[in-house]
Short mmCIF file of C-alpha atoms and ligand atoms in Angstrom, two decimals:
data_model
loop_
_atom_site.label_atom_id
_atom_site.label_comp_id
_atom_site.label_asym_id
_atom_site.label_seq_id
_atom_site.Cartn_x
_atom_site.Cartn_y
_atom_site.Cartn_z
CA MET K 1 3.33 9.91 13.84
CA SER K 2 6.59 8.90 15.56
CA VAL K 3 8.71 5.88 14.61
CA LYS K 4 7.69 4.26 17.88
CA LYS K 5 3.96 4.77 17.17
CA ILE K 6 4.02 3.48 13.60
CA LYS K 7 6.03 0.42 14.65
CA GLU K 8 3.62 -0.29 17.53
CA LYS K 9 0.75 -0.01 15.07
CA ILE K 10 1.92 -2.34 12.29
CA ALA K 11 5.07 -4.29 13.22
CA ILE K 12 4.84 -8.00 14.04
CA PRO K 13 7.67 -10.20 15.42
CA GLN K 14 9.71 -11.79 12.61
CA ASN K 15 10.20 -14.98 14.72
CA TRP K 16 13.30 -15.80 12.71
CA ASN K 17 13.88 -19.03 14.69
CA GLU K 18 10.56 -20.40 13.44
CA TYR K 19 11.48 -20.51 9.73
CA SER K 20 11.78 -24.14 8.58
CA ASP K 21 14.77 -25.56 6.68
CA GLU K 22 12.52 -25.78 3.59
CA GLU K 23 11.77 -22.05 3.87
CA HIS K 24 15.48 -21.19 4.17
CA GLU K 25 16.15 -23.48 1.20
CA ILE K 26 13.51 -21.64 -0.90
CA TRP K 27 15.26 -18.36 -0.05
CA ARG K 28 18.70 -19.82 -0.97
CA LYS K 29 17.41 -21.11 -4.35
CA LEU K 30 15.63 -17.81 -5.17
CA TYR K 31 18.73 -15.85 -4.15
CA LYS K 32 21.12 -18.03 -6.21
CA ARG K 33 18.93 -17.87 -9.34
CA GLN K 34 18.46 -14.11 -9.15
CA MET K 35 22.09 -13.29 -8.43
CA ASN K 36 23.13 -15.33 -11.51
CA ILE K 37 20.67 -13.41 -13.69
CA LEU K 38 21.41 -10.00 -12.13
CA GLU K 39 25.22 -10.14 -12.26
CA ASN K 40 25.37 -7.85 -15.34
CA ARG K 41 21.79 -6.59 -15.25
CA ALA K 42 21.31 -5.00 -11.81
CA CYS K 43 22.73 -1.54 -11.15
CA ASN K 44 26.00 -1.51 -9.18
CA GLU K 45 24.35 0.30 -6.27
CA PHE K 46 22.06 -2.74 -5.79
CA LEU K 47 24.93 -5.27 -6.03
CA ASP K 48 27.03 -3.16 -3.62
CA GLY K 49 24.08 -3.17 -1.20
CA VAL K 50 23.81 -6.96 -1.33
CA ASP K 51 27.55 -7.15 -0.54
CA LYS K 52 27.35 -4.63 2.31
CA LEU K 53 24.45 -6.57 3.89
CA GLU K 54 26.41 -9.82 3.38
CA ILE K 55 23.97 -12.13 5.22
CA MET K 56 21.77 -12.38 2.09
CA ALA K 57 23.22 -15.63 0.69
CA ASN K 58 22.81 -18.29 3.34
CA GLY K 59 19.10 -18.14 4.11
CA ILE K 60 16.26 -15.88 5.18
CA PRO K 61 17.88 -12.79 6.77
CA ASN K 62 17.39 -12.18 10.47
CA PHE K 63 16.11 -8.60 10.66
CA ASP K 64 17.97 -7.96 13.94
CA ILE K 65 21.29 -8.72 12.21
CA LEU K 66 20.25 -7.06 8.93
CA ASN K 67 19.27 -3.86 10.78
CA LYS K 68 22.59 -3.67 12.61
CA ALA K 69 24.32 -3.36 9.22
CA LEU K 70 21.65 -1.27 7.49
CA SER K 71 21.13 1.28 10.27
CA LYS K 72 24.91 1.92 10.42
CA ILE K 73 24.96 2.75 6.69
CA THR K 74 21.89 4.95 6.14
CA GLY K 75 19.91 4.82 9.40
CA TRP K 76 17.11 2.74 7.83
CA GLU K 77 15.55 -0.32 9.45
CA VAL K 78 13.35 -3.15 8.23
CA ILE K 79 10.32 -4.25 10.25
CA ALA K 80 8.19 -7.34 9.71
CA VAL K 81 4.55 -6.78 8.76
CA LYS K 82 1.71 -9.17 7.89
CA GLY K 83 1.56 -8.10 4.23
CA LEU K 84 0.38 -5.02 2.31
CA ILE K 85 -0.49 -2.24 4.77
CA PRO K 86 -2.75 0.79 4.23
CA ASP K 87 -1.15 3.52 2.10
CA GLU K 88 -0.97 6.06 4.90
CA ASP K 89 0.81 3.64 7.25
CA PHE K 90 3.16 2.76 4.41
CA PHE K 91 4.01 6.42 3.78
CA GLU K 92 4.41 6.97 7.53
CA CYS K 93 6.97 4.14 7.62
CA LEU K 94 9.02 5.47 4.70
CA ALA K 95 8.93 9.02 6.09
CA ASN K 96 10.49 7.58 9.27
CA LYS K 97 13.16 5.50 7.47
CA VAL K 98 11.34 2.28 8.26
CA PHE K 99 10.79 -0.29 5.50
CA PRO K 100 7.82 -2.64 6.13
CA ALA K 101 8.63 -6.12 4.80
CA GLY K 102 6.43 -9.18 4.56
CA SER K 103 7.94 -11.85 6.84
CA PHE K 104 6.41 -14.88 5.08
CA ILE K 105 8.15 -16.61 2.15
CA ARG K 106 6.40 -18.05 -0.91
CA ARG K 107 5.72 -21.79 -1.15
CA GLN K 108 7.58 -24.01 -3.61
CA ASP K 109 4.54 -23.98 -5.95
CA GLN K 110 4.75 -20.15 -6.05
CA PHE K 111 8.50 -20.24 -6.76
CA ASP K 112 8.36 -18.35 -10.05
CA TYR K 113 5.67 -15.82 -9.19
CA ILE K 114 3.71 -14.64 -6.19
CA SER K 115 1.07 -11.92 -6.46
CA GLU K 116 1.68 -10.21 -3.14
CA PRO K 117 5.09 -9.12 -1.80
CA ASP K 118 6.75 -11.87 0.26
CA ILE K 119 10.04 -11.51 2.19
CA PHE K 120 12.07 -12.34 -0.92
CA HIS K 121 10.50 -9.51 -2.95
CA ASP K 122 10.61 -7.04 -0.07
CA VAL K 123 14.02 -7.81 1.41
CA PHE K 124 16.02 -9.08 -1.61
CA GLY K 125 14.28 -6.65 -4.00
CA HIS K 126 13.95 -3.48 -1.94
CA VAL K 127 16.43 -3.47 0.95
CA PRO K 128 19.89 -3.52 -0.75
CA LEU K 129 19.25 -0.13 -2.38
CA LEU K 130 18.44 1.36 1.03
CA THR K 131 22.21 1.25 1.60
CA ASN K 132 22.56 3.93 -1.11
CA GLN K 133 22.17 7.29 0.60
CA ILE K 134 20.61 9.16 -2.34
CA PHE K 135 18.08 6.40 -3.03
CA ALA K 136 17.32 6.12 0.70
CA ASN K 137 16.72 9.89 0.78
CA TYR K 138 14.35 9.49 -2.19
CA MET K 139 12.39 6.80 -0.35
CA GLN K 140 12.08 9.03 2.71
CA GLU K 141 10.99 12.06 0.66
CA TYR K 142 8.54 9.79 -1.16
CA GLY K 143 7.02 8.82 2.19
CA LYS K 144 6.67 12.47 3.24
CA GLY K 145 5.19 13.27 -0.19
CA GLY K 146 2.71 10.44 0.26
CA LEU K 147 1.48 11.89 3.52
CA ARG K 148 0.97 15.25 1.76
CA ALA K 149 -0.70 13.56 -1.22
CA VAL K 150 -3.44 12.23 1.07
CA GLY K 151 -4.59 15.83 1.52
CA PHE K 152 -4.60 16.38 -2.26
CA HIS K 153 -6.58 13.17 -2.91
CA SER K 154 -3.69 12.24 -5.23
CA LEU K 155 -2.62 8.86 -3.88
CA LYS K 156 -3.24 7.18 -7.23
CA GLU K 157 -0.86 9.53 -9.03
CA LEU K 158 1.77 9.12 -6.33
CA ALA K 159 1.42 5.32 -6.36
CA ARG K 160 2.26 5.45 -10.10
CA LEU K 161 5.51 7.24 -9.26
CA TYR K 162 6.38 4.46 -6.79
CA TRP K 163 5.40 1.80 -9.31
CA TYR K 164 7.51 3.17 -12.19
CA SER K 165 10.54 3.97 -10.04
CA VAL K 166 10.95 1.91 -6.85
CA GLU K 167 9.16 -1.15 -8.27
CA PHE K 168 9.93 -1.11 -12.03
CA GLY K 169 12.56 1.55 -12.60
CA LEU K 170 15.54 1.30 -14.98
CA ILE K 171 18.69 3.42 -14.84
CA GLN K 172 21.02 4.28 -17.74
CA ASN K 173 24.50 5.59 -16.94
CA SER K 174 28.11 4.88 -17.92
CA ASP K 175 27.52 1.23 -16.92
CA GLY K 176 24.77 0.96 -19.55
CA LEU K 177 21.06 0.21 -19.09
CA LYS K 178 20.54 -1.46 -15.70
CA ILE K 179 17.74 -2.43 -13.30
CA TYR K 180 16.99 -0.75 -9.97
CA GLY K 181 13.25 -1.52 -9.50
CA ALA K 182 12.52 -4.19 -6.88
CA GLY K 183 9.64 -5.72 -8.84
CA ILE K 184 12.11 -6.49 -11.64
CA LEU K 185 15.04 -7.46 -9.38
CA SER K 186 12.94 -10.16 -7.69
CA SER K 187 11.53 -11.57 -10.96
CA PRO K 188 13.62 -13.97 -13.10
CA LYS K 189 11.53 -13.36 -16.23
CA GLU K 190 11.34 -9.58 -16.00
CA SER K 191 15.02 -9.19 -15.04
CA ILE K 192 15.75 -10.32 -18.60
CA SER K 193 12.76 -8.99 -20.56
CA SER K 194 12.91 -5.44 -19.08
CA LEU K 195 16.36 -4.96 -20.62
CA GLU K 196 16.36 -7.26 -23.65
CA ASP K 197 12.81 -7.68 -24.96
CA ASN K 198 12.06 -5.29 -27.84
CA LYS K 199 8.32 -5.15 -26.98
CA PRO K 200 8.17 -2.73 -24.01
CA ASN K 201 8.55 1.04 -24.33
CA ARG K 202 11.60 2.47 -22.55
CA ILE K 203 10.97 6.13 -21.89
CA LYS K 204 13.15 8.81 -20.30
CA PHE K 205 11.98 9.52 -16.72
CA ASN K 206 9.44 12.34 -16.64
CA LEU K 207 7.62 12.84 -13.35
CA GLU K 208 4.33 14.22 -14.65
CA ARG K 209 4.15 11.75 -17.54
CA ILE K 210 4.67 8.88 -15.06
CA MET K 211 1.98 10.19 -12.74
CA ARG K 212 -0.49 10.06 -15.66
CA THR K 213 0.46 6.51 -16.66
CA ASP K 214 -1.68 3.60 -15.59
CA TYR K 215 -0.11 0.24 -14.76
CA ARG K 216 -1.02 -3.43 -14.77
CA ILE K 217 -0.07 -5.37 -11.63
CA TYR K 218 -0.16 -8.95 -12.85
CA ASP K 219 2.11 -9.00 -15.88
CA VAL K 220 5.40 -7.69 -17.16
CA GLN K 221 5.29 -3.94 -17.78
CA ASP K 222 4.45 -2.42 -21.18
CA SER K 223 6.50 0.68 -20.36
CA TYR K 224 9.61 1.31 -18.30
CA PHE K 225 10.91 4.74 -17.28
CA VAL K 226 14.64 5.33 -17.28
CA ILE K 227 16.55 7.68 -14.97
CA ASP K 228 20.17 8.65 -15.51
CA SER K 229 20.99 8.84 -11.80
CA PHE K 230 19.45 8.53 -8.33
CA ASP K 231 20.15 12.25 -7.97
CA GLU K 232 17.67 12.85 -10.80
CA LEU K 233 15.07 10.73 -8.99
CA PHE K 234 15.65 12.48 -5.67
CA ALA K 235 15.54 15.94 -7.27
CA ALA K 236 12.11 15.11 -8.74
CA THR K 237 10.64 14.82 -5.24
CA LEU K 238 11.93 18.22 -4.11
CA GLN K 239 9.57 20.26 -6.28
CA ASP K 240 6.15 21.46 -5.15
CA PHE K 241 3.64 18.81 -6.26
CA ALA K 242 0.56 21.02 -5.76
CA PRO K 243 0.62 22.58 -9.27
CA ILE K 244 1.41 19.15 -10.72
CA TYR K 245 -1.61 17.60 -9.02
CA SER K 246 -3.92 20.31 -10.36
CA ARG K 247 -2.58 19.86 -13.93
CA LEU K 248 -2.97 16.08 -13.51
CA ASN K 249 -6.63 16.52 -12.57
CA ARG K 250 -7.18 18.01 -16.03
CA SER K 251 -5.01 15.47 -17.93
CA GLU K 252 -5.94 12.21 -19.64
CA ILE K 253 -4.67 8.96 -18.11
CA ILE K 254 -2.13 7.28 -20.42
CA ASP K 255 -2.41 3.56 -21.17
CA PRO K 256 1.04 2.00 -20.52
CA ILE K 257 1.00 0.37 -23.96
CA ASN K 258 1.11 3.82 -25.63
CA ILE K 259 3.79 6.44 -26.09
CA ILE K 260 3.01 10.16 -26.42
CA ASP K 261 4.61 12.88 -28.57
CA SER K 262 6.64 14.38 -25.73
CA ASP K 263 8.22 11.01 -24.80
CA GLU K 264 11.97 10.75 -25.17
CA ILE K 265 12.39 7.10 -26.21
CA ILE K 266 15.53 5.34 -24.99
N1 LIG D 1 2.46 -2.15 2.04
N2 LIG D 1 3.81 -3.72 3.09
C1 LIG D 1 3.58 -2.91 2.03
N3 LIG D 1 4.45 -2.88 1.00
C2 LIG D 1 4.24 -2.08 -0.06
O1 LIG D 1 5.05 -2.05 -1.00
C3 LIG D 1 3.10 -1.25 -0.09
C4 LIG D 1 2.21 -1.31 1.00
N4 LIG D 1 1.12 -0.54 1.00
C5 LIG D 1 0.82 0.41 -0.03
C6 LIG D 1 1.78 0.36 -1.16
N5 LIG D 1 2.86 -0.41 -1.15
C7 LIG D 1 1.49 1.14 -2.40
O2 LIG D 1 0.32 1.90 -2.27
C8 LIG D 1 2.62 2.05 -2.79
O3 LIG D 1 2.45 2.31 -4.15
C9 LIG D 1 2.57 3.33 -2.05
FE1 LIG D 2 7.61 -3.83 -3.63
#
């Protein structure tokens, strides 16, 4: 499907002028709290992305202004959508360098946690890394892979890859162990526990192992998978998934609380 078609199908107007002062204030408070926590915990590529997109601090970003900066850097654009969209439309967006973001913001009584992705999770959590070319390439390959996975009836396995990388991924390089997953970056509690709590497993990234690993949506993760670079993540998408899917069909699902013999523990 073309960019034009997918946007016609799922985009809604952001109506940036209709956000109230209270909504902008919620964004400012969420942004301030997270940036304090993330200063030495988020990967540099995320922090650089926040800088490059500069308008993050003073209130809910206007997608027209955000996209002027973002599209110049990696050609990606953010569109407003009502909320979670069907998998295939989501993959179609990513394959076309379009990131679908919720345009509503949580209420004050949901300040610490909201179950479905609001504009703070989607734009603060996901968009800054789209300024990193390798990560942006990964997201686009992921979208193309998702469209292929539909044919293999392997959406569940592919969704696990998204979950344990784009949403809850950690990266370990010369800067130390840092966060790149949006689900962590937008959560005050998990931004600390994912790096410092001794309860969760931290396991070296392994594509097939991840695609066998179940996940729980409504709590902090029992396992995190650690890459050593975005190149490693991107390279993982370039292999032929067909043999992997057929091996996965014959493999046991792994409960995220467990580790297995082949795991390389960080
Ligand atoms: N829709 N808007 C939106 N945002 C998401 O992150 C999203 C989605 N639909 C499907 C989906 N994520 C998951 O299935 C991914 O794991 C693919
Ligand atoms: Fe997300």
